[in-house]
Amino acid sequence: EAEVAQSPRYKITEKSQAVAFWCDPISGHATLYWYRQILGQGPELLVQFQDESVVDDSQLPKDRFSAERLKGVDSTLKIQPAELGDSAMYLCASSLPGGPIHTQYFGPGTRLTVL
Amino acid sequence: AQSVAQPEDQVNVAEGNPLTVKCTYSVSGNPYLFWYVQYPNRGLQFLLKYITGDNLVKGSYGFEAEFNKSQTSFHLKKPSALVSDSALYFCAVRDIGSSYKLIFGSGTRLLVRP
């Protein structure tokens, strides 16, 4: 069964450092999402791509976060500089395009700890 | 704005007993509702969804959910709980904006005791 791949699974960094997370969606899924899940809460969308274009980045802190999906397949989420409040689980999901009926499938996530 | 609420932080049930995890929703237009499960330090696993049609939706691992339009609820159920069902459960609704992002509830921790 196809899965969403993410790496690394765990990342520990010091504040002010740069970090990057990678996601490879299920083959054929044109829509890719990055969510952030703070401990004890539900995930919240950071950014959504349709192929290589950004559809929604309204909740992305653009002063320090950036995301790209250059060839419309895999994607990278970067934080520079990292702050203590960025400690969270970063989840990538993908789905078929075309509307709200399609299921989003999630990867295993990257657990970020900022010291 | 679309939203879901999970009124219980935790649900405790004995193995073999039926379980219910509650979810209520508030939407403009047709609701597209989902249930996901999360095990410790793992991503979310899809259980089931309601798009249209039958109010009783069957999903993975023996779970089902009942869509009730008059009560605006979408409760997750299982006839006989297993200890391995212990996990964090999230109800979610699709946004109706351009992104169709998922809007999640706060989660309910299910503990099944042997």
XYZ file of N, CA and C in Angstrom:
687
model
N 0.851 -1.204 0.000
C 0.000 0.000 0.000
C 0.881 1.248 0.000
N 0.613 2.197 -0.894
C 1.415 3.403 -1.001
C 1.264 4.258 0.243
N 2.362 4.911 0.631
C 2.352 5.743 1.820
C 3.046 7.073 1.542
N 2.750 8.046 2.380
C 3.459 9.309 2.355
C 4.745 9.148 3.169
N 5.864 9.542 2.575
C 7.152 9.419 3.261
C 7.581 10.777 3.794
N 8.155 10.775 4.995
C 8.686 11.997 5.585
C 10.036 11.703 6.226
N 10.917 12.693 6.182
C 12.185 12.574 6.897
C 12.669 13.965 7.305
N 13.423 14.050 8.410
C 13.679 12.979 9.355
C 12.453 12.685 10.214
N 12.474 11.625 10.987
C 11.378 11.354 11.904
C 11.478 12.217 13.156
N 12.689 12.476 13.581
C 12.928 13.303 14.758
C 14.045 14.290 14.456
N 13.885 15.516 14.986
C 14.904 16.537 14.807
C 15.001 17.363 16.069
N 16.219 17.470 16.597
C 16.485 18.320 17.746
C 17.436 19.406 17.297
N 17.087 20.650 17.576
C 17.917 21.757 17.157
C 17.904 22.834 18.229
N 18.842 23.734 18.117
C 18.871 24.869 19.046
C 18.176 26.049 18.381
N 17.620 26.903 19.209
C 16.955 28.092 18.667
C 17.946 28.903 17.856
N 17.429 29.530 16.836
C 18.142 30.354 15.855
C 18.788 29.530 14.745
N 18.760 28.200 14.862
C 19.292 27.372 13.794
C 18.236 27.164 12.706
N 18.689 26.701 11.552
C 17.794 26.385 10.436
C 17.498 24.891 10.422
N 16.255 24.543 10.100
C 15.873 23.137 9.971
C 15.066 22.965 8.683
N 15.085 21.751 8.176
C 14.334 21.451 6.957
C 13.728 20.069 7.059
N 12.507 19.957 6.559
C 11.786 18.693 6.564
C 11.413 18.337 5.127
N 11.398 17.051 4.842
C 11.126 16.589 3.486
C 9.911 15.687 3.469
N 9.156 15.762 2.375
C 7.957 14.949 2.223
C 7.850 14.443 0.789
N 7.535 13.172 0.647
C 7.280 12.572 -0.664
C 5.861 12.011 -0.644
N 4.939 12.589 -1.404
C 3.540 12.163 -1.337
C 3.310 10.842 -2.052
N 2.121 10.338 -1.922
C 1.715 9.140 -2.648
C 1.730 9.467 -4.146
N 2.249 8.541 -4.930
C 2.360 8.762 -6.361
C 0.990 9.071 -6.973
N 0.949 10.149 -7.753
C -0.309 10.533 -8.395
C -1.129 11.542 -7.614
N -0.718 11.812 -6.389
C -1.436 12.797 -5.576
C -0.890 14.189 -5.886
N -1.695 14.989 -6.567
C -1.248 16.321 -6.962
C -1.326 17.331 -5.821
N -2.122 17.033 -4.817
C -2.312 17.968 -3.716
C -1.490 17.534 -2.514
N -0.730 18.467 -1.969
C 0.153 18.187 -0.832
C -0.074 19.230 0.249
N -0.138 18.769 1.484
C -0.413 19.640 2.632
C 0.708 19.488 3.664
N 1.052 20.594 4.310
C 1.877 20.579 5.517
C 1.022 21.087 6.678
N 0.941 20.266 7.733
C 0.223 20.628 8.952
C 1.216 20.687 10.120
N 0.889 21.493 11.106
C 1.654 21.530 12.361
C 0.720 21.102 13.492
N 1.220 20.189 14.309
C 0.436 19.699 15.443
C 1.205 19.958 16.735
N 0.694 20.882 17.509
C 1.263 21.153 18.829
C 0.739 20.095 19.792
N 1.576 19.688 20.731
C 1.224 18.605 21.645
C -0.115 18.860 22.317
N -1.005 17.876 22.218
C -2.308 17.981 22.864
C -3.367 18.675 22.036
N -3.032 19.026 20.803
C -3.979 19.723 19.934
C -4.132 18.991 18.610
N -5.159 19.382 17.861
C -5.322 18.855 16.523
C -4.401 19.567 15.543
N -4.076 18.929 14.429
C -3.213 19.571 13.426
C -3.871 20.805 12.817
N -3.024 21.751 12.399
C -3.488 22.950 11.715
C -2.674 23.142 10.443
N -3.366 23.516 9.368
C -2.703 23.659 8.080
C -1.706 24.812 8.081
N -0.506 24.525 7.562
C 0.481 25.584 7.327
C 0.449 26.037 5.861
N 0.475 25.059 4.956
C 0.538 25.387 3.540
C -0.006 24.223 2.735
N -0.631 24.564 1.596
C -1.160 23.555 0.682
C -0.679 23.854 -0.728
N -0.247 22.799 -1.420
C 0.175 22.897 -2.813
C -0.790 22.126 -3.717
N -1.016 22.683 -4.872
C -1.641 21.973 -5.970
C -0.580 21.916 -7.061
N -0.071 20.698 -7.301
C 1.135 20.558 -8.133
C 2.231 21.434 -7.536
N 2.818 22.354 -8.288
C 3.905 23.161 -7.719
C 3.424 24.507 -7.200
N 2.121 24.782 -7.297
C 1.587 26.084 -6.902
C 1.019 26.058 -5.492
N 1.248 27.162 -4.777
C 0.685 27.311 -3.443
C -0.786 27.700 -3.546
N -1.637 26.931 -2.871
C -3.072 27.208 -2.855
C -3.458 28.010 -1.623
N -2.849 27.666 -0.501
C -3.187 28.323 0.765
C -1.954 28.337 1.643
N -1.463 29.507 1.969
C -0.368 29.640 2.936
C -0.703 30.727 3.948
N -1.990 30.909 4.185
C -2.440 31.992 5.049
C -1.984 31.833 6.502
N -1.732 30.618 6.954
C -1.301 30.376 8.328
C 0.188 30.079 8.438
N 0.910 30.272 7.381
C 2.357 30.033 7.395
C 3.078 31.291 7.877
N 3.861 31.206 8.942
C 4.616 32.389 9.416
C 5.746 32.705 8.442
N 5.477 33.558 7.517
C 6.361 33.724 6.369
C 7.672 34.421 6.711
N 7.749 35.016 7.880
C 9.019 35.637 8.243
C 10.088 34.591 8.538
N 9.665 33.373 8.886
C 10.653 32.346 9.240
C 10.416 31.004 8.539
N 9.229 30.782 8.031
C 8.894 29.508 7.390
C 8.850 29.695 5.873
N 9.322 28.679 5.166
C 9.169 28.656 3.720
C 8.891 27.225 3.274
N 8.200 27.098 2.166
C 7.886 25.768 1.635
C 7.986 25.809 0.124
N 8.432 24.713 -0.440
C 8.517 24.640 -1.888
C 8.200 23.240 -2.382
N 7.754 23.189 -3.606
C 7.447 21.918 -4.277
C 7.779 22.132 -5.746
N 9.066 22.215 -6.015
C 9.554 22.743 -7.272
C 9.072 21.966 -8.490
N 9.068 20.668 -8.444
C 8.682 19.861 -9.594
C 7.301 19.247 -9.425
N 6.579 19.722 -8.408
C 5.230 19.224 -8.219
C 5.140 17.821 -7.664
N 6.258 17.343 -7.095
C 6.218 15.992 -6.519
C 6.541 16.096 -5.030
N 7.842 15.962 -4.674
C 8.194 16.069 -3.257
C 8.285 17.525 -2.834
N 8.320 17.713 -1.513
C 8.252 19.066 -0.969
C 9.190 19.198 0.219
N 9.654 20.436 0.441
C 10.500 20.756 1.590
C 9.897 21.909 2.365
N 9.858 21.769 3.667
C 9.431 22.829 4.579
C 10.646 23.254 5.392
N 10.915 24.551 5.417
C 12.088 25.056 6.107
C 11.691 26.065 7.167
N 12.448 26.060 8.257
C 12.288 27.056 9.314
C 13.651 27.688 9.560
N 13.689 29.028 9.463
C 14.936 29.737 9.726
C 14.646 31.156 10.164
N 14.998 31.523 11.395
C 15.570 30.688 12.438
C 14.489 30.004 13.269
N 14.813 28.857 13.824
C 13.865 28.153 14.673
C 13.731 28.852 16.027
N 12.514 28.836 16.553
C 12.231 29.406 17.866
C 11.680 28.308 18.786
N 11.729 28.570 20.073
C 11.275 27.567 21.039
C 9.834 27.138 20.766
N 9.003 28.080 20.362
C 7.594 27.796 20.113
C 7.329 26.968 18.875
N 8.375 26.673 18.100
C 8.206 25.849 16.901
C 8.229 24.358 17.229
N 8.533 24.018 18.468
C 8.535 22.604 18.857
C 7.140 22.024 18.650
N 7.058 20.994 17.811
C 5.764 20.431 17.415
C 6.014 19.232 16.513
N 4.908 18.580 16.129
C 4.959 17.541 15.102
C 4.577 18.192 13.782
N 5.386 17.978 12.755
C 5.094 18.507 11.433
C 4.658 17.342 10.546
N 3.426 17.440 10.069
C 2.802 16.358 9.328
C 2.605 16.751 7.868
N 2.930 15.839 6.996
C 2.676 16.020 5.577
C 1.540 15.090 5.173
N 0.680 15.565 4.309
C -0.425 14.755 3.808
C -0.564 14.981 2.310
N -1.171 14.014 1.633
C -1.427 14.187 0.210
C -2.791 13.625 -0.146
N -3.326 14.098 -1.255
C -4.621 13.616 -1.722
C -4.721 13.822 -3.226
N -5.699 13.150 -3.801
C -6.032 13.420 -5.188
C -6.624 14.823 -5.274
N -6.492 15.487 -6.406
C -7.077 16.820 -6.545
C -8.561 16.725 -6.863
N -9.225 17.862 -6.814
C -10.575 17.896 -7.348
C -11.690 18.087 -6.362
N -11.377 18.459 -5.099
C -12.495 18.796 -4.237
C -12.444 18.121 -2.890
N -13.468 18.335 -2.086
C -13.433 17.924 -0.679
C -13.694 16.450 -0.421
N -14.073 15.686 -1.420
C -14.431 14.291 -1.156
C -13.211 13.388 -1.007
N -12.074 13.843 -1.495
C -10.893 12.977 -1.497
C -10.232 12.931 -0.133
N -9.830 11.756 0.275
C -9.203 11.546 1.573
C -7.776 12.069 1.560
N -7.389 12.705 2.661
C -6.000 13.088 2.856
C -5.291 11.964 3.617
N -4.164 11.529 3.095
C -3.365 10.482 3.736
C -2.105 11.121 4.311
N -1.826 10.777 5.564
C -0.757 11.432 6.294
C 0.494 10.556 6.363
N 1.640 11.226 6.385
C 2.896 10.561 6.652
C 3.111 10.389 8.149
N 4.252 9.787 8.545
C 4.516 9.516 9.960
C 4.868 10.765 10.761
N 5.187 11.868 10.084
C 5.481 13.102 10.782
C 6.944 13.266 11.150
N 7.326 14.515 11.406
C 8.648 14.860 11.944
C 8.436 15.557 13.277
N 8.997 14.969 14.334
C 8.895 15.577 15.665
C 10.068 16.524 15.846
N 9.777 17.832 15.925
C 10.815 18.853 16.099
C 10.863 19.310 17.551
N 12.059 19.304 18.105
C 12.297 19.853 19.433
C 13.325 20.964 19.305
N 12.950 22.168 19.752
C 13.857 23.320 19.703
C 14.302 23.635 21.129
N 15.612 23.603 21.339
C 16.171 23.817 22.680
C 16.700 25.241 22.834
N -18.058 29.748 9.622
C -16.827 28.989 9.464
C -17.073 27.545 9.897
N -16.369 26.634 9.220
C -16.501 25.217 9.544
C -15.785 24.923 10.862
N -16.379 24.052 11.669
C -15.725 23.652 12.913
C -16.274 22.310 13.375
N -15.473 21.633 14.181
C -15.923 20.419 14.858
C -15.541 20.529 16.320
N -16.300 19.830 17.154
C -16.032 19.824 18.580
C -16.035 18.388 19.085
N -15.049 18.076 19.896
C -14.995 16.781 20.560
C -15.114 17.062 22.050
N -16.272 16.820 22.626
C -16.552 17.277 23.991
C -15.828 16.512 25.088
N -15.285 15.355 24.768
C -14.626 14.526 25.778
C -13.129 14.481 25.526
N -12.339 14.861 26.548
C -10.887 14.742 26.411
C -10.456 13.281 26.437
N -11.181 12.470 27.211
C -10.801 11.072 27.358
C -12.043 10.216 27.517
N -11.975 9.031 26.937
C -13.028 8.030 27.074
C -12.379 6.745 27.581
N -12.954 6.180 28.618
C -12.462 4.927 29.188
C -13.511 3.844 28.977
N -13.050 2.678 28.520
C -13.978 1.574 28.281
C -13.248 0.255 28.533
N -13.983 -0.736 28.954
C -13.401 -2.062 29.180
C -13.350 -2.837 27.866
N -12.319 -3.638 27.720
C -12.196 -4.473 26.522
C -13.433 -5.342 26.349
N -13.927 -5.398 25.110
C -15.116 -6.186 24.827
C -16.407 -5.385 24.881
N -16.359 -4.228 25.531
C -17.547 -3.372 25.598
C -17.622 -2.465 24.374
N -18.822 -1.978 24.048
C -18.928 -1.027 22.934
C -18.322 0.315 23.316
N -17.820 1.025 22.319
C -17.257 2.351 22.566
C -17.904 3.370 21.649
N -17.958 4.602 22.145
C -18.428 5.750 21.371
C -17.522 6.921 21.648
N -17.038 7.568 20.596
C -16.273 8.803 20.699
C -17.090 9.878 19.984
N -17.390 10.945 20.698
C -18.359 11.914 20.203
C -17.721 13.041 19.385
N -18.495 13.510 18.403
C -18.078 14.639 17.574
C -19.314 15.385 17.117
N -19.317 16.699 17.263
C -20.376 17.520 16.706
C -19.753 18.512 15.733
N -20.536 18.958 14.775
C -19.980 19.814 13.727
C -20.847 21.050 13.508
N -20.230 22.052 12.913
C -20.912 23.269 12.492
C -20.362 23.641 11.126
N -21.244 23.638 10.113
C -20.790 23.883 8.747
C -21.761 24.772 8.002
N -21.234 25.382 6.958
C -22.059 26.047 5.960
C -22.098 25.136 4.748
N -23.278 24.691 4.387
C -23.378 23.799 3.250
C -23.271 22.343 3.662
N -22.895 21.497 2.714
C -22.810 20.062 2.981
C -21.572 19.735 3.811
N -21.742 18.876 4.815
C -20.580 18.501 5.624
C -19.809 17.338 4.999
N -18.502 17.466 5.001
C -17.612 16.374 4.607
C -16.789 16.043 5.841
N -17.096 14.921 6.483
C -16.594 14.619 7.817
C -15.674 13.405 7.801
N -14.650 13.449 8.640
C -13.624 12.417 8.651
C -13.274 12.048 10.093
N -12.831 10.800 10.280
C -12.237 10.358 11.533
C -10.845 9.801 11.239
N -9.895 10.229 12.087
C -8.529 9.737 12.023
C -8.122 9.241 13.406
N -7.151 8.319 13.438
C -6.592 7.821 14.692
C -5.086 8.076 14.685
N -4.557 8.405 15.864
C -3.124 8.671 15.976
C -2.542 7.894 17.147
N -1.539 7.076 16.851
C -0.803 6.368 17.887
C 0.409 7.208 18.280
N 0.994 6.983 19.462
C 2.083 7.828 19.955
C 3.208 8.013 18.949
N 3.594 9.274 18.755
C 4.680 9.640 17.854
C 4.490 9.108 16.436
N 3.266 9.049 16.006
C 2.960 8.612 14.654
C 2.068 9.629 13.959
N 1.955 9.497 12.655
C 1.035 10.345 11.908
C -0.395 9.886 12.094
N -1.285 10.525 11.378
C -2.713 10.206 11.479
C -3.080 9.119 10.468
N -3.857 8.162 10.934
C -4.349 7.110 10.051
C -5.831 7.333 9.786
N -6.220 7.272 8.532
C -7.602 7.471 8.128
C -8.451 6.282 8.557
N -9.600 6.571 9.175
C -10.535 5.519 9.574
C -11.751 5.448 8.658
N -12.405 6.602 8.461
C -13.615 6.613 7.653
C -14.015 8.046 7.348
N -14.964 8.185 6.417
C -15.460 9.509 6.051
C -16.919 9.442 5.666
N -17.586 10.572 5.859
C -18.954 10.758 5.378
C -18.936 11.851 4.319
N -19.427 11.478 3.137
C -19.548 12.458 2.054
C -21.018 12.691 1.746
N -21.722 11.623 1.488
C -23.157 11.663 1.228
C -23.671 10.241 1.296
N -24.993 10.089 1.312
C -25.544 8.739 1.272
C -25.934 8.208 2.636
N -25.649 6.951 2.883
C -26.074 6.281 4.118
C -25.511 6.988 5.342
N -26.346 7.094 6.356
C -25.919 7.775 7.571
C -24.954 6.938 8.397
N -24.950 5.626 8.200
C -24.011 4.762 8.911
C -22.846 4.450 7.970
N -21.678 4.893 8.373
C -20.484 4.720 7.554
C -19.587 3.670 8.206
N -19.150 2.711 7.443
C -18.245 1.682 7.961
C -16.816 1.987 7.512
N -15.864 1.745 8.428
C -14.480 2.072 8.124
C -13.526 0.951 8.493
N -12.295 1.349 8.734
C -11.221 0.396 9.011
C -11.293 -0.113 10.444
N -10.709 -1.317 10.655
C -10.516 -1.897 11.982
C -11.816 -2.081 12.758
N -12.933 -2.242 12.056
C -14.208 -2.491 12.707
C -14.941 -1.254 13.199
N -14.389 -0.085 12.926
C -15.041 1.162 13.342
C -16.147 1.563 12.377
N -17.112 2.265 12.907
C -18.179 2.846 12.111
C -18.569 4.179 12.723
N -19.270 4.992 11.964
C -19.692 6.291 12.473
C -21.101 6.563 11.980
N -21.851 7.238 12.829
C -23.237 7.563 12.507
C -23.388 9.055 12.278
N -23.789 9.422 11.081
C -24.039 10.824 10.739
C -25.479 11.163 11.099
N -25.650 12.211 11.904
C -26.980 12.651 12.315
C -27.124 14.126 12.009
N -27.880 14.413 10.966
C -27.984 15.800 10.509
C -28.755 16.666 11.507
N -29.805 16.136 12.101
C -30.613 16.941 13.014
C -29.856 17.296 14.291
N -28.968 16.409 14.727
C -28.166 16.680 15.915
C -26.776 17.195 15.570
N -26.505 17.368 14.303
C -25.168 17.803 13.803
C -24.059 17.031 14.496
N -24.195 15.705 14.463
C -23.199 14.863 15.117
C -22.656 13.819 14.159
N -21.476 13.334 14.485
C -20.812 12.298 13.680
C -19.990 11.467 14.655
N -20.658 10.676 15.461
C -20.009 9.901 16.515
C -19.360 8.636 15.966
N -18.184 8.350 16.480
C -17.429 7.146 16.094
C -17.791 6.018 17.053
N -18.000 4.824 16.496
C -18.443 3.700 17.321
C -17.719 2.417 16.933
N -17.683 1.501 17.910
C -17.186 0.161 17.657
C -17.916 -0.781 18.596
N -18.444 -1.898 18.100
C -19.261 -2.786 18.940
C -18.492 -3.435 20.083
N -17.197 -3.737 19.863
C -16.428 -4.437 20.874
C -15.001 -3.890 20.879
N -14.639 -3.182 21.940
C -13.335 -2.510 21.996
C -12.197 -3.490 22.251
N -11.041 -3.171 21.682
C -9.807 -3.915 21.907
C -8.803 -3.027 22.637
N -7.930 -3.653 23.417
C -6.885 -2.866 24.095
C -6.058 -2.099 23.064
N -5.837 -2.692 21.909
C -5.044 -2.053 20.858
C -5.746 -0.856 20.219
N -7.015 -0.629 20.536
C -7.718 0.566 20.053
C -7.333 1.806 20.849
N -6.620 1.628 21.941
C -6.203 2.768 22.767
C -5.308 3.699 21.944
N -5.744 4.926 21.790
C -5.045 5.894 20.930
C -5.767 7.232 21.041
N -5.302 8.189 20.233
C -5.901 9.519 20.157
C -6.727 9.598 18.878
N -7.977 10.008 19.001
C -8.901 10.036 17.871
C -9.295 11.476 17.552
N -9.239 11.792 16.255
C -9.565 13.135 15.796
C -10.725 13.093 14.805
N -11.679 13.960 15.033
C -12.741 14.233 14.087
C -12.327 15.461 13.276
N -12.689 15.497 11.997
C -12.300 16.628 11.163
C -13.375 16.904 10.126
N -13.416 18.151 9.674
C -14.349 18.574 8.629
C -13.557 19.288 7.551
N -13.943 19.100 6.295
C -13.267 19.800 5.207
C -13.754 21.240 5.138
N -12.815 22.164 4.967
C -13.155 23.556 4.788
C -13.809 23.731 3.423
N -14.590 24.777 3.270
C -15.256 24.988 2.002
C -14.582 26.086 1.195
N -13.435 26.562 1.690
C -12.694 27.559 0.936
C -11.954 26.930 -0.226
N -11.035 27.653 -0.790
C -10.339 27.178 -1.976
C -9.423 26.008 -1.688
N -9.030 25.847 -0.422
C -8.041 24.817 -0.123
C -8.643 23.477 0.273
N -9.875 23.428 0.708
C -10.497 22.204 1.235
C -9.640 21.560 2.329
N -8.969 22.402 3.119
C -8.140 21.861 4.179
C -9.014 21.176 5.221
N -8.389 20.308 6.015
C -9.088 19.675 7.119
C -9.018 20.579 8.344
N -10.143 20.721 9.010
C -10.212 21.434 10.281
C -10.496 20.389 11.350
N -9.577 20.255 12.278
C -9.624 19.170 13.255
C -10.223 19.614 14.580
N -10.829 18.649 15.266
C -11.186 18.842 16.658
C -9.959 18.719 17.538
N -10.178 18.840 18.823
C -9.074 18.840 19.788
C -8.588 17.441 20.146
N -9.327 16.447 19.697
C -8.910 15.067 19.941
C -9.521 14.481 21.202
N -9.726 13.160 21.175
C -10.223 12.406 22.329
C -9.317 11.214 22.535
N -8.811 11.092 23.745
C -7.961 9.939 24.053
C -8.834 8.788 24.500
N -8.708 7.667 23.825
C -9.449 6.448 24.166
C -8.529 5.493 24.911
N -8.955 5.092 26.093
C -8.225 4.097 26.875
C -9.102 2.874 27.053
N -8.636 1.749 26.550
C -9.362 0.488 26.688
C -8.607 -0.361 27.701
N -9.233 -0.676 28.806
C -8.576 -1.449 29.859
C -8.898 -2.929 29.687
N -7.908 -3.758 29.997
C -8.102 -5.210 29.789
C -9.200 -5.779 30.681
